Structures are given as C-alpha cells and as structure tokens.
C-alpha cells in the first residue's frame, strides 16, 4: 500500500528516495512520484516527477530530467480518493491561493499515507479562500492547508495543519522557502525517522519513511514516532514533539538499531514470489520452531514498550479474543478449534474492522491475540487499541515483523520467522502463524493443567516433523497442475471443509479469488443443504478438504449430496481414507495423516491450486489487481 520516503542531506538524495520506493514496491501501488528542492540551474525551486507505471519508469524520468537535490520526498500511492492517474499521484503541491496561483512557482510539497475524513469540509473552506484543486485526492487539502497556515516556520505550520485533520495520516512536507527542512507527522499510519551520520565533514543527514525497511542500507538508526508526533528534519539536527507540542527527549523517543531487511529478495529459480514462498514453507516452519525445546511461557514474553512476562499473563486469563484481517483472520479461526478443544479456553475470533466499531462486552481476564504478517495493518492495530481502551491489558501478537507497531504495542509476542513475504497472497506467513498459534495452544493448555509431559513431547515431535511432511505435500504439485488446468476454465468454485478444516476451505477460496479472479466461496460442508447446494451443477467444481478425522463419514455424505446433483468433486483426502477417483470425483491423496496439525498441511495444495490456476489464466500472481500487501489505511 502507500509508502513514504523523505530526506534532508548535503549530498544528492534522489537515488536514496528512488531506492526507498523500490523497497516498498512489493506492498502494492498504482502510481508513484518524487519531489525535490533543486537549488542549481536557472530556476531554483520545487520539482516533481510522477508516474502511473512502475518505479523504474519514475527513475528513468528523473534521470532524463537530471534531477539532483539534497531535500526531497517520495511516495508510492494506492488509490483511495481519486483514480490512479498522474494528476492524483503524490507529491501534491500548493502554489498558494488566487486566480493566478498556477502560474506561480510551487510553495509546498506533501506526500501522505492514510485517509483524511474531513477533506470535503477542508476543501470547501480552502476553495472559499481562493485555493484551486488539481486532483481528486484527500491529500491535496493538506498542501493548501499548510500553505494557508505558513508564516515562515514550516514546523509550526504543520503542527497547526494536523490539528485540523481528522482521520489517519503519515505525512512528509517541505516548503520552498526552507529548502533544507522536511517536516513529518503521524496519527494512525506508521512513520519512522532515520538518523543519518555526519560524513566527509558534512552535517548529518536525516530521513523519514513509512517503514524502516525503505531505509535499509542508508541507516539502521531508527526512531519510531508515536501517535500524534510531529518531527522536524534539518541538516545536522532533528527534533520530535508530541501531540501537545512538548519536545520529546531521547528517553521518550529512543533511537533504536534496527536490522531491517533490505526487501531485495531474489527470485532464484522461481517465476513468482508466491511460488517461491509456497516452496519456502518447510524452511520457514523450521526457522519458526528453531530453539523451541519445550513448551514454556517465555516463548511468548513481550519485546515492545509494554513488554510483560507471559507466565504472569497466562495465569490471569480465562478466555481468548483473536483479532485479525484476511488470511491472518483465517489462521485465528483454526486456532479457535485448537484453543477450545485442547486448552479448554473459550475463544472468540473477530474480523478486526468489525470489532473496532462494535459495542462489545469487555472482560478484563481476556487474552487479546492479534495476528498479523506485517504488524502494521490499520484495522488490526485499531482493534488492538480499542480492546486496550476497554480495559483489556493482556495482549499478545503473533507477528512476522519484530520491529512492527503490533509487536511494540502488545504485552506479549511470538515472532514467526517466515522471512520477508513479497507475494500479496499470503502463504508462508499463514502456515508459520498456525505453528505459533499451536504453540500458544500448548502453552495455555499447560497453564490450565491440561497438558501432560507425554502429550507435550508428542506434540512437539509432530511439530518438528512438519518441515519434512510439508516437503512431501509439495511433491503433489504435478497432480495439482492437472486440476488447475480444469479450474482455469471455470468462473466459480465452491470449497468445503468441516471442523478444523473449515477455515482451511475459507483460506483456499480466498487464495483462488485473490489471484485468479475466479469467484470462490467456502462453506462448512454441513451447511450445503442450507443454500450452496442450489449452485451445484457440472459447471461448479467443488473442492473438499477431507482429512481422516472424526468428521470424515459426515463429510462423505456431504460429498454424495454434491455427486447426486452432477457436481464435480476435487477431494484432498488423507492417505488412509478409502475415497477413490472415479467419474466426477477427483482425488489427491495426502502423504500422511497429520492429526490436529493437519490444517498446516492441507492448506498447501490449495495454495498451489490457486497459484497454478492463476498461472494458467495469465494473471499478475504477485500483484493481483486492486489488492495491496500491507493495508495501512482503513
Ligand atoms: C492484506 C494482504 C493479505 C493479508 C491481510 C492482513 O489483505 O493482502 O495477504 O492477509 O492484508 O495482513 P496482515 O499483515 O495483518 O497479516
């Protein structure tokens, strides 16, 4: 989704800005742009380049223009207000008010992540003051507002401007009259300050970014800005003020050394990142479980500002509330089955965007569990903060990014080690989340006195076997390619599962629709006759997740209901189920039966099915239309 990079330096900063955008590219965007203060040449002032193509095209534009500068801001945009078009791409300028404004040089440049909810009202007010709007974006109001409030001090103008904004924002702003200064502010969207070094006798350079990753290789000295902060970047110095305008010292806004990954992940022998990430799952699981010698609460000890000891928290809770979005939500749905059956803990799973606005009944002894690959999903963060505001202080995150807001803001954490996930459709993050959630189930079962030493040893052994088990599931790929050829001809698909595998059916349907654009729905198989059976014809493939568990016989009856209506079944059956391929019934046999860990294995053929169907249809697998990797706006 949207990304920000900004810099104030004594050297030419354009390559750093472009490289920063390249590092953020994988999150999904539909236009990009850069604005700088150019001091040399005939007409010093603000210049910008914008593109609705890739960042590489923007790079070519700035190279052709010979754009060089020490101060600049850059952006990747994922359209919310206004179509993906050059005139809506950031940075946005303000040329001031008045009929002749557009003939005057630009005065203010702004990039923005988030959504300004009162932009209509601000737009009307600014138009009444003579400002002309060139875009349909909510962002442009910020440029004009800063211009209207500017009295020679950009920091003061931004402080006054953000006081008028409602909604979520991370912004970076600069003004032509203060060419060596960039001011940033955040509320509801992430923004970090990168502290650079003084070198070659030049004063220290400073950076802004929506993610420390954008600054990898530039600086690893990062200050995480807090909600409501405004930050001032100048050559050789910076300062941060909180929401009330109070200056923040190094105690309150410490500089942290952050080993952000560079984002430069090689594809190696793979055609797509999604394919690579599916095949990385054995290693991702092995890494996630590395060092787990036994089930101990310390595995979940906190790492952020609110860090707590897990054993204390586990003793004080009697229920679990899971909050997440997308694929992460489905991993939470699997965990509900585990937590209730194995740890005996009542568990509720909620889509974060619903929970945050619902009047719910808080319970102080709840363990609030957020699940997030990125740790920056706006709705999940807001849901966490909402739960905290209701007095629920026991919070835990299962997260793939150790430096994320989610980890910093939760009392406890389990960091999955899936590695960087680039494909928009999440795969290895999901299976490693499930591994983390299974460990959490064991830890809570133990704290409830429901896990014997023998059971602990047996479950850990099964978990350690997962990477090997996954390898043999991946070997099913040729059979899945065969299925995918048939799916690529279809417009709709139905996925069925029961119990622990109902969320796996949901995840399989999500994967297929995300990347192949085939309409797919999932149902608990027992619900078939309450609606979806009406859709079953020979044109509707029905995928059935059929592990050999206590619900298998029930599932077989559901499959008969489909066959009797001429539906074509595609069944992922365990080795020891006696379901055989015949006319209208296609079976792929999983190599082993995996017991309660089975969801981690059964999801993999469904990932491969979505991937190969998309491949057969020729869609953009890693960057599906309209979707973003990291959804940092509501
Ligand atoms: C987006 C991504 C999904 C992801 C979801 C939640 O929709 O495309 O792959 O599952 O956000 O993201 P999170 O980072 O919180 O897991």
XYZ file of C-alpha atoms in Angstrom, residues 85-626:
542
model
C -3.824 8.850 -12.554
C -0.788 11.131 -12.765
C -2.691 14.188 -11.502
C -3.733 12.217 -8.385
C -0.253 10.807 -7.735
C 1.749 12.293 -4.854
C 3.629 14.563 -4.127
C 0.922 17.228 -4.208
C 1.879 20.872 -4.485
C 0.323 24.084 -3.305
C 1.042 27.147 -5.409
C -0.854 29.361 -2.979
C -4.285 30.957 -3.357
C -5.690 33.191 -6.062
C -6.641 33.014 -9.731
C -3.024 33.325 -10.883
C -1.698 30.694 -8.440
C -0.875 28.068 -11.063
C 1.466 30.469 -12.853
C 3.453 30.946 -9.634
C 6.176 28.505 -8.531
C 5.068 25.729 -6.179
C 5.445 26.563 -2.489
C 4.545 23.407 -0.559
C 5.018 19.721 -1.409
C 3.255 16.924 0.502
C 3.103 13.134 0.489
C 0.531 11.347 2.598
C -0.476 7.832 3.666
C -3.899 7.328 5.213
C -7.294 8.928 4.742
C -8.372 12.442 5.741
C -12.003 12.014 6.712
C -12.912 15.722 6.864
C -11.330 16.522 3.486
C -14.641 17.656 1.923
C -15.140 20.283 4.587
C -11.496 21.436 4.377
C -11.638 21.527 0.585
C -14.725 23.770 0.651
C -13.072 26.066 3.183
C -9.847 26.317 1.176
C -11.703 26.832 -2.102
C -13.560 29.698 -0.466
C -10.141 31.158 0.363
C -9.113 31.013 -3.286
C -7.222 27.690 -3.479
C -7.647 25.694 -6.675
C -7.550 21.916 -6.604
C -5.803 19.894 -9.290
C -6.656 16.394 -8.022
C -9.497 14.386 -6.525
C -7.352 13.310 -3.583
C -7.939 13.987 0.089
C -4.194 14.738 0.328
C -4.246 17.976 -1.635
C -6.100 19.715 1.203
C -3.001 19.196 3.377
C -0.754 21.005 0.885
C -3.083 24.001 0.732
C -3.750 23.971 4.468
C -0.016 24.099 5.225
C 0.346 26.903 2.706
C -2.515 28.847 4.301
C -1.025 28.441 7.778
C 2.617 29.111 6.811
C 4.204 32.159 8.414
C 7.878 31.414 7.816
C 8.167 28.325 10.045
C 7.188 25.011 8.442
C 7.175 23.106 11.736
C 4.605 25.472 13.216
C 2.517 25.373 10.046
C 2.421 21.558 10.052
C 1.543 21.468 13.756
C -1.353 23.833 13.080
C -2.427 21.924 9.954
C -2.530 18.477 11.585
C -4.640 19.900 14.397
C -7.323 20.393 11.727
C -7.090 16.882 10.260
C -9.466 14.082 11.156
C -8.706 10.529 10.104
C -5.410 8.729 9.652
C -2.230 10.164 8.284
C 1.501 9.922 7.968
C 2.829 12.909 6.056
C 6.074 14.442 4.887
C 6.074 18.101 3.857
C 8.575 20.651 2.628
C 8.450 24.320 1.658
C 10.370 26.231 -0.987
C 11.421 28.921 1.491
C 13.106 26.391 3.813
C 14.857 24.149 1.312
C 16.831 22.148 3.879
C 13.940 21.099 6.052
C 11.325 18.327 5.898
C 8.564 18.066 8.487
C 6.697 14.832 9.156
C 3.700 13.933 11.290
C 1.743 10.798 12.048
C -1.530 9.636 13.549
C -2.975 6.255 12.692
C -0.404 5.481 9.951
C 3.199 4.457 10.617
C 6.168 6.814 10.158
C 9.765 6.458 11.298
C 12.684 8.843 11.491
C 16.033 7.570 10.215
C 19.020 9.203 11.880
C 21.956 9.513 9.493
C 25.616 10.209 10.045
C 27.831 13.202 9.537
C 30.408 12.220 6.927
C 33.130 13.833 4.848
C 32.850 16.950 7.003
C 29.183 17.349 6.049
C 26.411 17.686 8.647
C 24.358 14.585 9.451
C 21.554 13.672 7.053
C 18.109 12.589 8.253
C 15.316 10.549 6.737
C 11.623 9.787 7.043
C 9.923 6.581 5.946
C 6.673 4.745 6.427
C 8.716 1.593 7.136
C 12.322 1.254 8.350
C 12.808 -1.239 5.524
C 12.760 1.616 2.998
C 15.959 2.922 4.631
C 17.858 -0.382 4.688
C 21.440 0.256 3.643
C 21.026 4.019 4.338
C 20.690 3.991 8.112
C 19.822 1.436 10.769
C 19.312 4.126 13.449
C 15.545 4.425 13.732
C 13.179 6.453 15.917
C 9.628 5.083 15.920
C 7.323 8.079 16.018
C 4.323 7.843 18.316
C 0.697 8.738 17.611
C 0.358 12.493 17.180
C 4.098 13.197 16.854
C 5.426 15.945 14.607
C 9.076 15.657 13.566
C 11.433 18.254 12.181
C 14.338 17.144 9.976
C 17.147 19.514 9.191
C 20.778 19.145 8.242
C 22.700 18.061 11.336
C 19.695 18.088 13.694
C 16.187 16.852 14.249
C 13.562 17.068 16.930
C 10.267 15.487 17.771
C 7.266 16.997 19.561
C 4.331 15.031 20.851
C 0.682 15.756 20.109
C 0.584 18.577 22.657
C 3.719 20.235 21.236
C 6.003 19.068 24.065
C 9.577 18.315 22.851
C 10.455 14.617 23.242
C 13.894 13.685 24.562
C 15.933 10.558 23.764
C 14.302 8.741 26.687
C 10.838 9.203 25.253
C 11.760 8.668 21.607
C 14.860 6.468 21.739
C 16.996 5.778 18.699
C 16.953 2.015 18.076
C 19.315 -0.010 15.963
C 17.067 -1.876 13.563
C 18.225 -4.647 11.284
C 15.532 -4.024 8.690
C 15.687 -6.440 5.800
C 16.505 -4.805 2.515
C 13.442 -6.037 0.663
C 15.798 -7.040 -2.129
C 14.770 -10.654 -2.205
C 15.977 -12.729 -5.121
C 13.512 -14.866 -7.039
C 16.116 -17.546 -7.668
C 14.771 -20.352 -9.855
C 11.128 -19.352 -9.302
C 8.808 -17.483 -11.656
C 6.920 -15.657 -8.920
C 7.410 -14.707 -5.288
C 4.223 -16.540 -4.359
C 5.599 -19.758 -5.834
C 8.920 -19.201 -4.061
C 7.140 -18.537 -0.776
C 4.981 -21.651 -1.076
C 8.131 -23.717 -1.545
C 9.925 -21.929 1.295
C 7.376 -23.201 3.806
C 9.402 -26.156 5.091
C 12.287 -23.802 5.880
C 10.008 -21.066 7.261
C 8.429 -23.553 9.653
C 11.794 -24.955 10.682
C 13.056 -21.408 11.381
C 9.908 -20.508 13.302
C 10.270 -23.555 15.531
C 14.051 -23.270 15.910
C 15.081 -23.107 19.540
C 11.705 -24.360 20.788
C 12.934 -27.062 23.138
C 9.823 -27.266 25.249
C 6.518 -25.549 25.882
C 7.455 -22.681 28.183
C 5.614 -19.374 28.643
C 8.882 -17.477 27.998
C 8.408 -18.247 24.296
C 5.763 -15.524 24.367
C 7.477 -12.889 26.502
C 6.979 -9.343 25.271
C 9.516 -7.377 23.225
C 7.946 -3.962 22.921
C 7.270 -0.903 25.015
C 4.598 -2.745 27.042
C 6.613 -5.965 27.460
C 5.322 -8.343 30.125
C 6.187 -11.832 31.331
C 3.943 -14.412 29.697
C 3.655 -16.754 32.698
C 2.061 -13.988 34.740
C -0.404 -13.134 31.985
C -1.306 -16.774 31.268
C -2.213 -17.252 34.932
C -4.571 -14.290 34.846
C -6.718 -15.060 31.785
C -9.767 -17.219 31.295
C -10.668 -16.511 27.659
C -9.131 -15.504 24.343
C -10.199 -12.878 21.814
C -8.452 -13.121 18.439
C -8.386 -10.048 16.166
C -7.041 -10.095 12.612
C -7.782 -9.461 8.930
C -7.603 -11.502 5.713
C -5.533 -14.648 5.766
C -4.401 -13.896 9.312
C -8.050 -13.979 10.374
C -8.388 -17.495 8.990
C -5.382 -18.680 10.972
C -7.218 -17.313 14.023
C -10.286 -19.351 13.043
C -8.186 -22.541 13.050
C -6.735 -21.565 16.433
C -10.212 -21.287 17.924
C -10.730 -25.022 17.318
C -7.367 -25.829 18.921
C -7.741 -23.494 21.907
C -11.197 -24.672 22.871
C -10.565 -28.390 22.289
C -7.056 -28.652 23.733
C -6.712 -25.802 26.242
C -10.398 -25.596 27.201
C -10.321 -21.808 26.864
C -13.391 -20.059 25.415
C -12.171 -18.334 22.253
C -13.769 -15.706 20.082
C -12.337 -14.700 16.683
C -13.294 -11.380 15.148
C -12.525 -9.556 11.943
C -10.626 -6.527 13.243
C -12.520 -3.979 11.133
C -15.808 -5.159 12.656
C -14.611 -5.427 16.229
C -13.214 -1.900 16.341
C -16.635 -0.361 15.701
C -18.840 -2.826 17.553
C -20.216 -2.291 21.030
C -18.881 -5.446 22.620
C -18.711 -6.688 26.179
C -15.152 -6.359 27.506
C -13.804 -8.818 30.031
C -10.593 -7.930 31.922
C -9.365 -11.530 32.032
C -9.254 -11.815 28.252
C -6.049 -12.523 26.371
C -6.369 -10.355 23.261
C -4.403 -12.028 20.454
C -3.674 -10.074 17.282
C -2.377 -11.986 14.278
C -0.594 -10.097 11.534
C 2.081 -10.816 8.975
C 3.097 -7.167 8.637
C 2.256 -5.927 12.118
C 1.054 -2.683 10.515
C -2.478 -3.489 9.291
C -4.514 -0.408 10.207
C -7.703 -2.225 11.222
C -5.891 -4.781 13.370
C -3.890 -2.069 15.140
C -7.052 -0.038 15.715
C -8.875 -3.118 17.035
C -5.985 -3.781 19.442
C -6.094 -0.197 20.700
C -9.870 -0.392 21.016
C -9.579 -3.545 23.151
C -6.931 -1.809 25.295
C -9.176 1.221 25.685
C -11.884 -1.108 27.017
C -9.528 -2.140 29.815
C -8.139 -5.353 28.313
C -4.440 -5.100 29.045
C -3.409 -8.715 28.385
C -2.349 -8.549 24.761
C -0.295 -10.897 22.619
C 0.653 -10.781 18.959
C 1.634 -13.493 16.520
C 3.583 -11.412 14.039
C 6.199 -11.800 11.301
C 7.881 -8.404 11.722
C 9.721 -7.948 15.012
C 10.055 -4.176 14.578
C 6.376 -3.554 13.791
C 3.884 -1.418 15.712
C 1.960 -4.562 16.655
C 4.959 -6.055 18.476
C 5.751 -2.755 20.135
C 2.204 -2.249 21.344
C 1.409 -5.746 22.627
C 2.466 -7.013 26.041
C 3.451 -10.430 24.659
C 4.678 -11.613 21.270
C 5.552 -14.644 19.230
C 7.614 -13.715 16.208
C 7.170 -16.070 13.283
C 10.275 -16.445 11.160
C 8.699 -16.804 7.751
C 11.163 -14.268 6.310
C 10.097 -11.455 4.011
C 6.830 -12.235 2.268
C 6.523 -10.377 -1.024
C 3.572 -12.031 -2.794
C 0.357 -10.190 -1.965
C -1.402 -13.521 -1.391
C -0.053 -14.692 1.942
C 1.261 -18.276 2.124
C 4.272 -18.933 4.350
C 3.102 -16.281 6.813
C -0.119 -18.286 7.258
C 1.492 -21.651 7.962
C 4.019 -20.129 10.366
C 1.198 -18.262 12.144
C -0.525 -21.605 12.580
C 2.669 -23.041 14.085
C 2.849 -20.092 16.523
C -0.820 -20.474 17.414
C -0.437 -24.193 18.006
C 2.436 -23.480 20.406
C 0.255 -20.898 22.139
C -2.481 -23.523 22.476
C 0.006 -25.894 24.104
C 1.303 -23.174 26.437
C -2.205 -22.206 27.539
C -3.214 -25.865 27.897
C -0.183 -26.284 30.146
C -1.041 -23.266 32.268
C -4.568 -24.705 32.670
C -3.080 -28.032 33.823
C -4.365 -29.738 30.663
C -1.085 -30.811 29.078
C 0.824 -33.798 30.396
C 4.564 -34.160 29.803
C 3.841 -37.061 27.401
C 1.378 -35.007 25.389
C 3.828 -32.110 25.254
C 6.564 -34.392 23.945
C 4.222 -35.979 21.382
C 3.001 -32.625 20.032
C 6.492 -31.174 19.834
C 7.678 -34.233 17.940
C 4.813 -33.814 15.464
C 5.689 -30.130 15.050
C 9.323 -30.932 14.351
C 8.175 -33.345 11.684
C 6.225 -30.587 9.893
C 9.037 -29.396 7.560
C 9.574 -32.934 6.267
C 5.839 -33.569 5.995
C 5.466 -30.334 4.026
C 8.139 -31.406 1.554
C 6.132 -34.456 0.633
C 2.962 -32.369 0.248
C 4.818 -30.020 -2.111
C 5.693 -33.079 -4.207
C 1.981 -33.297 -5.106
C 2.430 -30.267 -7.398
C 2.154 -32.156 -10.746
C -1.258 -33.556 -9.779
C -2.415 -30.106 -8.700
C -1.304 -28.569 -12.002
C -3.648 -31.053 -13.658
C -6.550 -29.810 -11.509
C -5.583 -26.183 -12.143
C -5.986 -26.644 -15.910
C -9.630 -27.517 -15.316
C -10.160 -24.683 -12.812
C -8.771 -22.087 -15.210
C -11.809 -22.766 -17.458
C -14.305 -22.088 -14.654
C -15.955 -18.921 -13.387
C -16.941 -20.185 -9.928
C -15.724 -22.680 -7.348
C -17.018 -23.955 -4.036
C -14.782 -25.076 -1.170
C -15.991 -27.344 1.617
C -14.443 -28.358 4.910
C -15.556 -29.329 8.386
C -14.200 -28.596 11.849
C -10.552 -27.540 11.870
C -10.586 -27.626 8.071
C -13.487 -25.282 7.523
C -11.114 -22.273 7.919
C -8.745 -24.053 5.509
C -11.560 -24.190 2.949
C -12.080 -20.439 3.552
C -8.387 -19.784 3.008
C -8.352 -21.929 -0.159
C -11.267 -19.943 -1.585
C -9.602 -16.639 -0.659
C -6.352 -17.633 -2.385
C -8.190 -18.644 -5.563
C -10.245 -15.451 -5.822
C -7.338 -13.145 -4.909
C -5.016 -14.216 -7.675
C -7.070 -15.986 -10.363
C -10.177 -13.737 -10.053
C -12.397 -16.820 -10.079
C -15.357 -16.338 -7.796
C -14.864 -18.779 -4.927
C -16.840 -19.376 -1.760
C -16.281 -21.662 1.188
C -18.820 -23.347 3.394
C -18.758 -25.706 6.316
C -19.862 -28.875 4.487
C -22.801 -29.339 6.865
C -24.293 -26.091 5.554
C -24.503 -27.359 1.960
C -28.203 -28.039 2.016
C -28.930 -24.660 3.584
C -28.091 -22.795 0.410
C -24.986 -23.523 -1.658
C -26.366 -26.828 -2.969
C -28.604 -24.705 -5.187
C -25.461 -23.599 -7.058
C -24.108 -27.079 -7.703
C -24.106 -28.116 -11.366
C -21.479 -29.737 -13.578
C -20.056 -26.215 -14.136
C -19.222 -25.767 -10.445
C -16.069 -27.520 -9.214
C -16.375 -28.407 -5.532
C -13.109 -28.668 -3.594
C -13.386 -30.766 -0.469
C -10.793 -30.901 2.284
C -11.149 -34.431 3.615
C -8.685 -35.437 6.313
C -9.230 -38.717 8.077
C -10.733 -37.295 11.246
C -13.873 -37.967 13.220
C -15.954 -35.927 10.757
C -14.931 -37.918 7.683
C -18.081 -40.031 7.463
C -20.238 -36.903 7.722
C -18.150 -35.290 5.003
C -18.597 -38.304 2.727
C -22.368 -37.843 2.992
C -21.950 -34.193 2.014
C -19.887 -35.307 -0.985
C -22.695 -37.646 -2.029
C -25.069 -34.691 -1.963
C -22.817 -32.930 -4.476
C -22.404 -36.025 -6.702
C -26.139 -36.607 -6.784
C -26.574 -33.121 -8.333
C -23.959 -33.708 -11.028
C -21.311 -31.625 -9.211
C -17.639 -32.425 -9.898
C -15.623 -33.034 -6.744
C -11.952 -32.321 -6.183
C -11.035 -34.025 -2.937
C -7.879 -33.657 -0.853
C -8.050 -36.902 1.051
C -5.688 -38.384 3.606
C -3.716 -41.491 2.653
C -5.844 -43.817 4.740
C -9.300 -42.625 3.642
C -10.912 -45.017 1.194
C -12.049 -42.315 -1.220
C -11.072 -43.231 -4.778
C -11.087 -41.301 -8.046
C -13.918 -42.103 -10.437
C -16.093 -40.205 -12.901
C -16.876 -36.805 -11.344
C -14.673 -37.483 -8.320
C -11.016 -36.423 -8.474
C -8.866 -37.379 -5.524
C -5.402 -36.251 -4.493
C -4.095 -38.294 -1.639
C -2.082 -36.514 1.074
C 1.028 -38.488 2.019
C 0.244 -38.983 5.725
C -2.422 -38.274 8.311
C -1.262 -35.411 10.495
C -3.819 -35.341 13.283
C -4.515 -31.937 14.831
C -1.713 -30.322 12.811
C -3.406 -31.316 9.578
C -4.590 -27.748 8.653
C -0.937 -26.691 8.220
C -0.502 -29.379 5.572
C -3.886 -29.316 3.880
C -3.663 -25.639 3.036
C -0.556 -26.150 0.885
C -2.239 -27.958 -2.060
C -4.878 -25.200 -2.034
C -2.146 -22.538 -2.289
C -0.659 -24.450 -5.223
C -4.080 -24.822 -6.838
C -4.648 -21.047 -6.708
C -1.118 -20.382 -7.987
C -1.320 -22.733 -10.960
C -4.853 -21.668 -11.858
C -3.702 -18.032 -11.919
C -0.674 -19.045 -13.971
C -2.905 -20.832 -16.493
C -5.093 -17.717 -16.686
C -2.094 -15.401 -17.049
C -2.961 -13.028 -14.198
C -0.348 -10.995 -12.280
C 0.231 -13.511 -9.486
C 2.373 -11.386 -7.161
C 0.442 -8.150 -7.643
C -3.219 -9.018 -8.091
C -5.412 -6.168 -9.264
C -6.710 -3.747 -6.617
